[in-house]
XYZ file of N, CA and C in Angstrom:
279
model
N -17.788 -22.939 -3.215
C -16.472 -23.532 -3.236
C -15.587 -22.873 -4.290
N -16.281 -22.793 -5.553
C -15.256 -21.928 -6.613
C -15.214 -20.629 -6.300
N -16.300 -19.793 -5.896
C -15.295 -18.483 -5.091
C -14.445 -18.700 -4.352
N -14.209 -19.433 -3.471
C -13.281 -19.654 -2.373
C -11.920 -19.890 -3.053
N -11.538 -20.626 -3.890
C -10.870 -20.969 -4.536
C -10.268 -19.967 -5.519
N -11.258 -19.101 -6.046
C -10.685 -18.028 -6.684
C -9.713 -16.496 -6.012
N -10.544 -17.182 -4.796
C -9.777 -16.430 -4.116
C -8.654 -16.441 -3.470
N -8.122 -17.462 -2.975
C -7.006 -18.418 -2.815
C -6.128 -17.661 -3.782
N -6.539 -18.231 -4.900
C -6.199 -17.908 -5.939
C -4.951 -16.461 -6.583
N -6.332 -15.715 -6.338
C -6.320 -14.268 -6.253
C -4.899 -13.784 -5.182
N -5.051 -14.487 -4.081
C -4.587 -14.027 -2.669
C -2.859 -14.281 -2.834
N -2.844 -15.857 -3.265
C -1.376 -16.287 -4.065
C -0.923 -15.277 -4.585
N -1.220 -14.678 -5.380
C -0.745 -13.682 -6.922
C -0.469 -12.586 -6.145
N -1.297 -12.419 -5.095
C -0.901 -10.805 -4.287
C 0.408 -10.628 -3.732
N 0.555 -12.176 -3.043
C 1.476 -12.377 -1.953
C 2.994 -12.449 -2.618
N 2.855 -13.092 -4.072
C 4.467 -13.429 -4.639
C 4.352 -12.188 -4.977
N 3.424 -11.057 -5.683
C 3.785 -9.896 -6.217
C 4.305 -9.253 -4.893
N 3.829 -9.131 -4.116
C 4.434 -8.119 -3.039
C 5.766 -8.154 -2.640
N 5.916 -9.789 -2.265
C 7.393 -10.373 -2.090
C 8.508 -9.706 -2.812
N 8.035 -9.730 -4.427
C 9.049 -9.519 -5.059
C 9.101 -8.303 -5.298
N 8.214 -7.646 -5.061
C 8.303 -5.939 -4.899
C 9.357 -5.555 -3.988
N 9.954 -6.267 -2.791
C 10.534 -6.099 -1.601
C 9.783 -5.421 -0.461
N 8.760 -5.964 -0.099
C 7.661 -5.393 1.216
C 8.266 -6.221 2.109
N 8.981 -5.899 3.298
C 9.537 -6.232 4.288
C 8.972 -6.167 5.465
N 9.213 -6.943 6.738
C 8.015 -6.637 8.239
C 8.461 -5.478 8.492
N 9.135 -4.704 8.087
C 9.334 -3.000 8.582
C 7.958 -2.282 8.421
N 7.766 -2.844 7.156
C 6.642 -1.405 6.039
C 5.421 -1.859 6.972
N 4.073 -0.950 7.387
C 3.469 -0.566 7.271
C 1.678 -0.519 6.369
N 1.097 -1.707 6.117
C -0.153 -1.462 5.494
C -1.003 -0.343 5.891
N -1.797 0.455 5.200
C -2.845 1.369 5.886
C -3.743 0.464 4.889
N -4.903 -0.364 5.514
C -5.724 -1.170 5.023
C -7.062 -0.814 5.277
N -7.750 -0.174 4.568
C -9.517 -0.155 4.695
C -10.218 -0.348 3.310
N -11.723 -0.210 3.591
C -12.650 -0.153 2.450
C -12.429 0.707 2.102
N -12.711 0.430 0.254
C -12.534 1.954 -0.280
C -13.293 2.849 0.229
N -13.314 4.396 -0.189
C -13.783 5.584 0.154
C -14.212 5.677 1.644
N -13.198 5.308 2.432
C -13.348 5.657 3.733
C -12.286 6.627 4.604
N -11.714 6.890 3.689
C -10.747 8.126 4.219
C -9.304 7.743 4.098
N -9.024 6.803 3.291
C -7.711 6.290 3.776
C -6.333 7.349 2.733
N -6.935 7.986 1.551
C -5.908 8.774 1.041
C -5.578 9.956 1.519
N -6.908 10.325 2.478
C -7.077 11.553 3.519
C -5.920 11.705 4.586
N -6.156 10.275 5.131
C -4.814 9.846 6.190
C -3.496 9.548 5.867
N -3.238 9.156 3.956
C -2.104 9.265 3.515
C -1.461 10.761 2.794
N -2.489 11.715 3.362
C -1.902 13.177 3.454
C -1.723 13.631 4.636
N -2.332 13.189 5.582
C -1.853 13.928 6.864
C -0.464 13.257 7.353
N -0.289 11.581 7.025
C 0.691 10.727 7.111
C 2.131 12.055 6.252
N 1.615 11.995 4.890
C 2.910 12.625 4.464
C 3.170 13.913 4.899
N 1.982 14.576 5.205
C 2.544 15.964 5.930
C 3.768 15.799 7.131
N 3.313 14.908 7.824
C 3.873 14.657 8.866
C 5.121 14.022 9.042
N 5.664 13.096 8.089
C 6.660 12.063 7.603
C 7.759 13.223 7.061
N 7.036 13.929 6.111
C 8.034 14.377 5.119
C 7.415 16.181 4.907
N 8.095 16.451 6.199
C 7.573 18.263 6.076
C 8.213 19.251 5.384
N 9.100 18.711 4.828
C 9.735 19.876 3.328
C 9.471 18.972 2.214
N 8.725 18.368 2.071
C 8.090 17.665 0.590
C 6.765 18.563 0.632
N 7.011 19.108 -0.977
C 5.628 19.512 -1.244
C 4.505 18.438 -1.801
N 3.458 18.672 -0.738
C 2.444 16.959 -0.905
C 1.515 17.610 -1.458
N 1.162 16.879 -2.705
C 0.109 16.917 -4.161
C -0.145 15.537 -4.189
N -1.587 15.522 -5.087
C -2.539 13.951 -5.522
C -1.038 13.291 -5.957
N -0.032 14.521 -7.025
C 0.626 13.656 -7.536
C 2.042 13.278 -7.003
N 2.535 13.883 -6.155
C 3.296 13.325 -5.597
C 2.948 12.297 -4.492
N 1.905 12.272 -3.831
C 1.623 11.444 -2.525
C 1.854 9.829 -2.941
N 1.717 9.284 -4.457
C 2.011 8.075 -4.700
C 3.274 7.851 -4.629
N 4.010 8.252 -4.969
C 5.995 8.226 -4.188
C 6.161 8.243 -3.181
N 5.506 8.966 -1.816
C 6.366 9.148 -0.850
C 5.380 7.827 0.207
N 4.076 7.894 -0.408
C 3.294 6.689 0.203
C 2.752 5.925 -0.738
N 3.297 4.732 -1.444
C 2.576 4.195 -2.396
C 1.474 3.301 -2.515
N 0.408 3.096 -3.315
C -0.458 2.166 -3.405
C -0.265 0.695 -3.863
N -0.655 -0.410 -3.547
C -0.527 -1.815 -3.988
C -1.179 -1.255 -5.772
N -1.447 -0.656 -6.057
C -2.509 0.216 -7.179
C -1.826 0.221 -7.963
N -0.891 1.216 -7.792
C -0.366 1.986 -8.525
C 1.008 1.627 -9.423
N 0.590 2.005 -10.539
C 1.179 1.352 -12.134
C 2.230 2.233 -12.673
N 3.745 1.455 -12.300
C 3.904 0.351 -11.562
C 4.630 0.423 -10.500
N 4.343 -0.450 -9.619
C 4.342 -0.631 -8.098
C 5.972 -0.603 -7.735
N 6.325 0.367 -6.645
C 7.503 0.552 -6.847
C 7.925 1.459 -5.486
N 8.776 0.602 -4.505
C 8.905 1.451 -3.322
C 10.508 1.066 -3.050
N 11.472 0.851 -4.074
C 12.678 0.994 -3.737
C 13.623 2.521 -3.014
N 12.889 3.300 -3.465
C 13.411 4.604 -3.493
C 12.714 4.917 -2.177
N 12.404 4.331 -1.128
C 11.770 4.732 0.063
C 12.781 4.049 1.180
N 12.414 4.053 2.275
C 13.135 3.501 3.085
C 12.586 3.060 4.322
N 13.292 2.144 4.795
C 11.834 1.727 5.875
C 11.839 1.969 7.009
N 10.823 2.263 7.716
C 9.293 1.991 7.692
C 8.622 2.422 6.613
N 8.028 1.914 5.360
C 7.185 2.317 4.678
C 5.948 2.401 4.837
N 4.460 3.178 4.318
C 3.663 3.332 4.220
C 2.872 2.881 2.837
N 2.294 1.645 2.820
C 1.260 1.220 1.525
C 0.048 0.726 1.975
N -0.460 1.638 0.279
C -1.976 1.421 0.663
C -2.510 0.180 -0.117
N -3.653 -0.033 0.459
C -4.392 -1.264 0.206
C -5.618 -1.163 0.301
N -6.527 -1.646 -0.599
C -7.875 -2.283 -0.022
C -8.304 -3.884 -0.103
N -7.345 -4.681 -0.052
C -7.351 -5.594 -0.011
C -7.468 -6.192 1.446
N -8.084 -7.690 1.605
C -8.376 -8.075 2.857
C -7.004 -8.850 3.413
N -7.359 -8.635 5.168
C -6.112 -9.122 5.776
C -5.603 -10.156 5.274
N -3.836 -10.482 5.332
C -3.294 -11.887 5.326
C -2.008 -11.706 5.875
N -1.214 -13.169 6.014
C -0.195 -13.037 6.877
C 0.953 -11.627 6.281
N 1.206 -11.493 4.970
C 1.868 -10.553 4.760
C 1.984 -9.192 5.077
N 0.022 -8.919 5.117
C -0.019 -7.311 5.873
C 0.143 -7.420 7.841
């Protein structure tokens, strides 16, 4: 019961942070377990999105950002956006 709850918990905190990030039904989750290929697919994604951007480890967090990444920030994009996650489904993704 107290995991469950912590997770609730947990899940709340995700949902107002995202909100107020401005994640709109336009954007896009790419949602899996870690190390299953999903930053792999957020390079072929940006190749493809944005073919005169030169795509590096370090640029790929700008043009596709992570729920991760410190700090979280996708004003400068436009939508349809692309964010990553390994977090489990909910109504927001």
């Amino acid at each position: 019961m107290a995991k469950g709850l912590r997770y609730l918990v947990a899940l709340g905190k995700q949902k107002r942070f995202l909100e107020t990030a401005g994640v709109s039904e336009k954007d896009f989750f790419l949602a899996s377990f870690p190390k299953s290929g999903n930053t792999w697919l957020r390079y072929l994604l940006a190749y493809s999105i944005f073919p005169a951007e030169k795509i590096s480890y370090q640029t790929l967090s700008s043009l596709l950002p992570s729920v991760y990444d410190e700090p979280f920030s996708i004003e400068h994009l436009s939508p349809p956006r692309f964010i990553k996650t390994h977090d489990a489904f909910f109504s927001l993704y």
